[in-house]
Coordinates of C-alpha atoms in Angstrom, one line a residue:
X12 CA 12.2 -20.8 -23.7
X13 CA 10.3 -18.1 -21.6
X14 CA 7.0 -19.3 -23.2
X15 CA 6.9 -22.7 -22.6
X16 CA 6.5 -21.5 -18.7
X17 CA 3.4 -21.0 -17.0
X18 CA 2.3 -17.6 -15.6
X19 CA 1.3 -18.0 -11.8
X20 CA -2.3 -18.3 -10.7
X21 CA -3.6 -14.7 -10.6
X22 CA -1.7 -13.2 -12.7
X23 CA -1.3 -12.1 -16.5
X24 CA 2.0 -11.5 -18.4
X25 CA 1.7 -7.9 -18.0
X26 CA 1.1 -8.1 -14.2
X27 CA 4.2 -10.3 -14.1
X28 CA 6.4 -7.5 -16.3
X29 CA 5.1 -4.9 -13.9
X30 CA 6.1 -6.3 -10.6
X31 CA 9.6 -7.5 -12.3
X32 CA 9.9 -4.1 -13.6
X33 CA 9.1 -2.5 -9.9
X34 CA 11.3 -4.9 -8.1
X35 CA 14.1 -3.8 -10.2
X36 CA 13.6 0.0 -9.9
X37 CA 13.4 -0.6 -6.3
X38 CA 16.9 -2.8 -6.0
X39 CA 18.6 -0.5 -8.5
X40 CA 17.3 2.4 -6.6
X41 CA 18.1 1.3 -3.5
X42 CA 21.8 0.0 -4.3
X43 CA 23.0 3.0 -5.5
X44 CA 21.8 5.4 -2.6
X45 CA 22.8 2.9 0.0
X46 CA 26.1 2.2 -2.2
X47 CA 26.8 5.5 -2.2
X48 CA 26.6 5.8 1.9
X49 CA 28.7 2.5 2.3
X50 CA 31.4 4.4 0.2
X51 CA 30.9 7.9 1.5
X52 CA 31.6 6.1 5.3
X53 CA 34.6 4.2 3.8
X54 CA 36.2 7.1 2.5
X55 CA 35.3 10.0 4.3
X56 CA 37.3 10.3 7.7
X57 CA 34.8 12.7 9.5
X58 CA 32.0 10.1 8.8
X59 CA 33.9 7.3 10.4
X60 CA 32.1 7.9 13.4
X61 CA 30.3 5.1 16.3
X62 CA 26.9 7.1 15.4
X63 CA 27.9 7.2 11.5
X64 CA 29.1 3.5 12.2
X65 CA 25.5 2.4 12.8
X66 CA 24.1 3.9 9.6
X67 CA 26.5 2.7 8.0
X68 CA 25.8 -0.7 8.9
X69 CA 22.0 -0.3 7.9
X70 CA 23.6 0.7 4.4
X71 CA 24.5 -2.7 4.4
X72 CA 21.2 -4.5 5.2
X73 CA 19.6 -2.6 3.2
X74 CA 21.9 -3.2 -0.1
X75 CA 21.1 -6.8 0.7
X76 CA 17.4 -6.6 0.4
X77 CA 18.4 -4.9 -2.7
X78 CA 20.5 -7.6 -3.8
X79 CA 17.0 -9.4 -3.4
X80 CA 14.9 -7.4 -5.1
X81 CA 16.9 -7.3 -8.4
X82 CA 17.2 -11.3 -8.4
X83 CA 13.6 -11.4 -7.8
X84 CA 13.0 -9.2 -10.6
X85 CA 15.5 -10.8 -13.1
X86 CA 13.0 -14.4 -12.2
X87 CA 10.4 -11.9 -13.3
X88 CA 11.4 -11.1 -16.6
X89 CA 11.6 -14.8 -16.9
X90 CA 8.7 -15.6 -15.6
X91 CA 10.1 -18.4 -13.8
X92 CA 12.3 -19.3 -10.9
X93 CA 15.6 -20.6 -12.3
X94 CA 17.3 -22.1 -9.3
X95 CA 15.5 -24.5 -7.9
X96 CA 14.6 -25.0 -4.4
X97 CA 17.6 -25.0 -2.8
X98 CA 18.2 -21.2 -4.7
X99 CA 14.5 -20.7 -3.3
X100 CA 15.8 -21.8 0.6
X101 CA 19.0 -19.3 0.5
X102 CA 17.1 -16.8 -1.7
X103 CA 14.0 -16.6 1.1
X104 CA 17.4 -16.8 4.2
X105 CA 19.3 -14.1 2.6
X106 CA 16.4 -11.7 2.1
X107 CA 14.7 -12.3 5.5
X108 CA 18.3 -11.9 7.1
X109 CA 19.1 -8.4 5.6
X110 CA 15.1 -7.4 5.8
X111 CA 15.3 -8.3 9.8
X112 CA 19.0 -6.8 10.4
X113 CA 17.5 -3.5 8.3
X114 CA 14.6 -3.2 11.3
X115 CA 17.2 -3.9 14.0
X116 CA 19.4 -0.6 12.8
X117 CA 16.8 1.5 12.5
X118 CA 16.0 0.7 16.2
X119 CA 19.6 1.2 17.5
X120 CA 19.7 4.5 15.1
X121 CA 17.1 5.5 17.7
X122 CA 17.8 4.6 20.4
X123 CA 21.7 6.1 19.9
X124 CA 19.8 9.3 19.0
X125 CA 17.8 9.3 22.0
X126 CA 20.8 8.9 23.9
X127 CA 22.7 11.7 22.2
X128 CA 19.6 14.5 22.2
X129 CA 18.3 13.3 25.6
X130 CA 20.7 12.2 27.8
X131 CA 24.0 13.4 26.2
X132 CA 25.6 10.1 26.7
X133 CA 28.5 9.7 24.3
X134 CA 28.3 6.3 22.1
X135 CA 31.7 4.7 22.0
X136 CA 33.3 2.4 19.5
X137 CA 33.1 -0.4 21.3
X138 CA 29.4 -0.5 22.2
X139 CA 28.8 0.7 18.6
X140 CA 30.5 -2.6 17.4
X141 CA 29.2 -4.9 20.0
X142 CA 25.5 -3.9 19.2
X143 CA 26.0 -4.7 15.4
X144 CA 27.4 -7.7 15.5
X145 CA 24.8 -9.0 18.6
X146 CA 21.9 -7.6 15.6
X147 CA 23.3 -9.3 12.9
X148 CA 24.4 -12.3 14.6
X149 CA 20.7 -12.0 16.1
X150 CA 18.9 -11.7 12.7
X151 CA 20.7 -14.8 11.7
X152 CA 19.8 -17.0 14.4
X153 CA 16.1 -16.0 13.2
X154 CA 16.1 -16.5 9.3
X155 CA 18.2 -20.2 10.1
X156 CA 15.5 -21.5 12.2
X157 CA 13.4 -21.9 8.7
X158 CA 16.1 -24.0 7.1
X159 CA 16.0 -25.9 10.5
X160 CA 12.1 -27.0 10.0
X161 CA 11.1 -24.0 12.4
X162 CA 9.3 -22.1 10.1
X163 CA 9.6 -22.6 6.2
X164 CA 11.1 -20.6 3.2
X165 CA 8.7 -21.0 -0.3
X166 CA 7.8 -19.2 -3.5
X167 CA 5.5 -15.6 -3.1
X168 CA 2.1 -15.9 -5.1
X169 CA 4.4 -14.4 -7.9
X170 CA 6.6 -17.3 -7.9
X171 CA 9.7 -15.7 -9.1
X172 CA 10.8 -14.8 -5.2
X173 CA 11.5 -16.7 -2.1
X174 CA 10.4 -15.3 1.5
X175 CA 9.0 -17.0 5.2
X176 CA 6.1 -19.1 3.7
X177 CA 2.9 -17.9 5.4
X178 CA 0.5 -20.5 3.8
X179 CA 1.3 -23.1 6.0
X180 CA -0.1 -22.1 9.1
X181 CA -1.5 -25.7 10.2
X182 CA -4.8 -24.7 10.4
X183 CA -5.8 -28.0 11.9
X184 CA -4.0 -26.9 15.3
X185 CA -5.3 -23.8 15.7
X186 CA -8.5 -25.0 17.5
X187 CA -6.0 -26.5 19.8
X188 CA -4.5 -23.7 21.7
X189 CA -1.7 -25.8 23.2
X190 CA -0.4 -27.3 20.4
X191 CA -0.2 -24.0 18.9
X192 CA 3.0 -23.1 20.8
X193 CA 4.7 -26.5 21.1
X194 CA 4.4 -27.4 17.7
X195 CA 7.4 -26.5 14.9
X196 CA 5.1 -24.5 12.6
X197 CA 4.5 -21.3 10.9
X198 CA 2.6 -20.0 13.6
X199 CA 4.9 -21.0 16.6
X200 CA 7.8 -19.5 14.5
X201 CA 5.3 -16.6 14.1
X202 CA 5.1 -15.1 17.4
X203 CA 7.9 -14.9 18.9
X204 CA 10.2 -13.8 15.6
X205 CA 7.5 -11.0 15.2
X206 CA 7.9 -10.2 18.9
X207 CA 11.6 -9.5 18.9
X208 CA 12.1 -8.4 15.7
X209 CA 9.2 -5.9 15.0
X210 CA 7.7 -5.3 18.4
X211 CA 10.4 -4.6 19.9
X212 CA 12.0 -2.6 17.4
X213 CA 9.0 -0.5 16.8
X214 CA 8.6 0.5 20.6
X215 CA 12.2 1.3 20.9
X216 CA 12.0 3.8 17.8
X217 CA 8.4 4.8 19.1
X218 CA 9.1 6.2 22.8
X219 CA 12.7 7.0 21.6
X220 CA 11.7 9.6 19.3
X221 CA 8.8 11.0 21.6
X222 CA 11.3 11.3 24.0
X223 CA 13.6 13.5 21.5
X224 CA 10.8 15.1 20.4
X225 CA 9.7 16.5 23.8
X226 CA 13.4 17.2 24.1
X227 CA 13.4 19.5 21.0
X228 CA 9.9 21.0 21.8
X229 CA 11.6 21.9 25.1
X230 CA 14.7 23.7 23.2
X231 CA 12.7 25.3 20.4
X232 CA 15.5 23.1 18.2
X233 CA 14.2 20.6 15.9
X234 CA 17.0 18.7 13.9
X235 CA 15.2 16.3 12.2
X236 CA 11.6 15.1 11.6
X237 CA 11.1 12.8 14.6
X238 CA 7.8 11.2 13.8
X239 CA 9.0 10.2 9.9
X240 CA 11.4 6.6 10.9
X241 CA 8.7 5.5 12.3
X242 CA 5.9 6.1 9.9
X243 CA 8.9 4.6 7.1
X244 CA 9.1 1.3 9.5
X245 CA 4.9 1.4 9.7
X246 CA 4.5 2.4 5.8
X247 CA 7.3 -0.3 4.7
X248 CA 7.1 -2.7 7.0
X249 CA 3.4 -2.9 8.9
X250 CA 1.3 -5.0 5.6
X251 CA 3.8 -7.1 5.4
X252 CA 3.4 -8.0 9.0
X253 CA -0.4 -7.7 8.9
X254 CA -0.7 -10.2 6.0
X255 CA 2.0 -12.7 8.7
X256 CA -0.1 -12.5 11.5
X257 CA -3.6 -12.7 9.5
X258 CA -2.1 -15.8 7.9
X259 CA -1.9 -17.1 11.7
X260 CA -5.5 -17.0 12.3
X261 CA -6.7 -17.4 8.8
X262 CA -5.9 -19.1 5.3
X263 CA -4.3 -16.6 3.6
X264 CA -4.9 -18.2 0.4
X265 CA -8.1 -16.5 0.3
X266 CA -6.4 -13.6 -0.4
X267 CA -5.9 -12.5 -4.0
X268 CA -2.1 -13.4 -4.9
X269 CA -2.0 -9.5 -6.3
X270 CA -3.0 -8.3 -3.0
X271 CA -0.5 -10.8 -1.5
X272 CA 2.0 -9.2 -3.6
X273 CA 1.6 -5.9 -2.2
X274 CA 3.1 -6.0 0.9
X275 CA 6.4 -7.6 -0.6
X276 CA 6.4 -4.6 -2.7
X277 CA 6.5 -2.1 -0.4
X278 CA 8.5 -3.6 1.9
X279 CA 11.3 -3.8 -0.8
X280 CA 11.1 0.1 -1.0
X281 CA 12.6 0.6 2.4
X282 CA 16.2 0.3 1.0
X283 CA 15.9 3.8 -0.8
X284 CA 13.8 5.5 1.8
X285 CA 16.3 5.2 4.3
X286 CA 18.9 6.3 2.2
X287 CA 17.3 9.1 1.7
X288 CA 16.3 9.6 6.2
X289 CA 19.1 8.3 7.7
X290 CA 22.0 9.4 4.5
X291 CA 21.4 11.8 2.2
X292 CA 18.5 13.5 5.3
X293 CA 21.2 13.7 8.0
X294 CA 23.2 16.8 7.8
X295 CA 26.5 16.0 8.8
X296 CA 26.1 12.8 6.4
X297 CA 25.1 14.6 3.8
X298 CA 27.9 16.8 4.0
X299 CA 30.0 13.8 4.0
X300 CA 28.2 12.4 0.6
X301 CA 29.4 16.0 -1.0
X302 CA 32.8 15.4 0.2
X303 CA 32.8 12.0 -1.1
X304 CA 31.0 13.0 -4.9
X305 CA 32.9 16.4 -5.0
X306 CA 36.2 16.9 -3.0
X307 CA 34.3 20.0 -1.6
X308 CA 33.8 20.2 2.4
X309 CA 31.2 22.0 3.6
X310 CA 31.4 22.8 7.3
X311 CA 28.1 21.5 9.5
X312 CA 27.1 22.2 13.4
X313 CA 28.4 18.4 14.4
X314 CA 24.4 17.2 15.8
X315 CA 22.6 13.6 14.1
X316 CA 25.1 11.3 14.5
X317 CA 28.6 12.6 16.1
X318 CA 30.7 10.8 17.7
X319 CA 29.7 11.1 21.2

C-alpha cells in the first residue's frame, strides 16, 4: 500500500503530489508538442529537409526526457520508486542520454543556422546525418561511463527519480588536487562531461547567434529572436549545472532537498519550450504543423531551416 511507504527527508505528502503533479504536466506537455513535430517531419514532404532533419532529431531527445518525466511522476503519485535499482540505473542512463543529446541539437541547430544566414553554405544530407548520429552516439558514450563506475546513477532528494548522483563527490580527495583527476569519481566524471556537453554547446549557440545577429542587424531582416535559444539553454539547463559543479567543491547535502529539486524541475521543462522555438516558432515549420493538423498549405518565404 501507498501508506506503508515513507515520505523522503524534506518533504511532506503535499510537496511530493506537487512535484509528481509538475513532472507530469511537463512530460505530457512536452510529448505532445514534440510528438506532434516528429509526425509533422514524418509526413509532411516539404519538412523533410537536412535543416528540418535536425529539429526533427531534437523532437526525439526531447520526447525522451519526456518519457522521463512522466515515469518520475507516476513514482510520485506513489510515493515510492517501484523498480528497484537496476530500474533506478537505466532510469538515471536513459534520462541523462536524451537530456545531453537534447543540448547537442540545439548546438548543431545553431550552428546550421549560422551557416545558412552567414555564410550561405548549403547543409547536405549527408553531413546532416553524420552529425546526428556522431551526437547521439556521443551522448551515449557519456551517460554509459556511470554504469561503468565512472560516475554514478542514484535516487533525486525526491526519491521517486533517477539522475548522475552528485552526493558523492569524495570529499576526502578534494584537498588532494592530483587525485582529483585520476580518481573514478563524481568529480573526475564532472569536468570533463560538463566541458563537452554544456561548454561547448553553449559557446557554439553563443557566438553562433551573435554572429546571425550582426548578420540581421546588417540587413535590417530579423527572422527569429536570436538571443532566446540561448537564454532557454541558460533558463533550463544552467541550475542544474550550478547545483553539479557546487556539488564538486562542496557537500551538497547541505542543501535543502526542495531546493535540490529545483533545478530537475526546470530542466524537465525544456521539452515543451523547444517545441514551441525550434517547431511551432519556425515559420516554415510551422507551416508544416498546419499542413500536417489541417490538409491546408500555406505558402512561406523558405528561410529557418531550408534545405540548403
Amino acid at each position: 500500500m501507498v501508506t506503508s511507504y515513507t515520505l523522503p527527508e524534506g518533504f511532506t505528502d503535499l510537496d511530493v503530489f506537487g512535484l509528481g503533479t509538475a513532472l507530469l504536466v511537463e512530460g505530457l506537455l512536452g510529448f505532445c508538442l514534440n510528438g506532434l513535430t516528429i509526425l509533422s517531419f514524418c509526413k509532411i514532404h516539404e519538412l523533410r529537409t537536412p535543416s528540418n532533419f535536425l529539429v526533427f532529431s531534437l523532437a526525439i531527445a526531447d520526447i525522451g526526457i519526456c518519457v522521463n518525466a512522466t515515469i518520475a511522476a507516476f513514482s510520485s503519485f506513489l510515493r515510492y520508486w517501484p523498480y528497484g535499482s537496476e530500474g533506478c540505473q537505466t532510469h538515471g542512463f536513459q534520462g541523462f542520454v536524451t537530456a545531453l543529446a537534447s543540448i547537442a541539437f540545439m548546438a548543431a541547430i545553431a550552428w546550421d543556422r549560422y551557416h545558412q544566414y552567414c555564410t550561405r553554405t548549403k547543409l547536405q544530407w549527408s553531413t546532416s546525418i553524420t552529425m546526428v548520429t556522431f551526437l547521439w552516439l556521443f551522448a551515449i558514450f557519456w551517460s554509459a561511463m556511470p554504469l561503468l563506475g565512472w560516475g554514478e546513477y542514484d535516487y533525486e532528494p525526491l526519491r521517486t527519480c533517477c539522475t548522475l548522483d552528485y552526493t558523492k563527490g569524495d570529499r576526502e580527495i578534494n584537498a588532494t588536487l592530483c587525485l582529483l583527476f585520476f580518481t573514478r569519481n563524481f568529480v573526475s566524471y564532472l569536468l570533463p562531461m560538463a566541458f563537452f556537453n554544456f561548454v561547448i554547446p553553449f559557446t557554439i549557440m553563443l557566438t553562433s547567434y551573435q554572429s546571425v545577429e550582426k548578420k540581421f542587424k546588417k540587413t535590417g531582416q530579423y527572422k527569429f529572436n536570436t538571443g532566446l535559444p540561448v537564454k532557454t539553454l541558460l533558463i533550463c539547463w544552467g541550475p542544474y549545472s550550478l547545483l553539479c559543479l557546487y556539488a564538486a567543491v562542496e557537500n551538497a547535502t547541505v542543501l535543502s532537498p526542495k531546493l535540490r529539486m529545483i533545478p530537475a524541475i526546470l530542466a524537465k521543462t525544456s521539452p515543451a519550450i523547444n517545441a514551441f522555438l525550434y517547431g511551432l516558432g519556425n515559420e516554415n515549420y510551422r507551416g508544416g504543423i498546419w499542413q500536417f493538423l489541417t490538409g491546408q498549405k500555406i505558402e512561406v518565404t523558405q528561410t529557418d531551416n531550408k534545405s540548403k
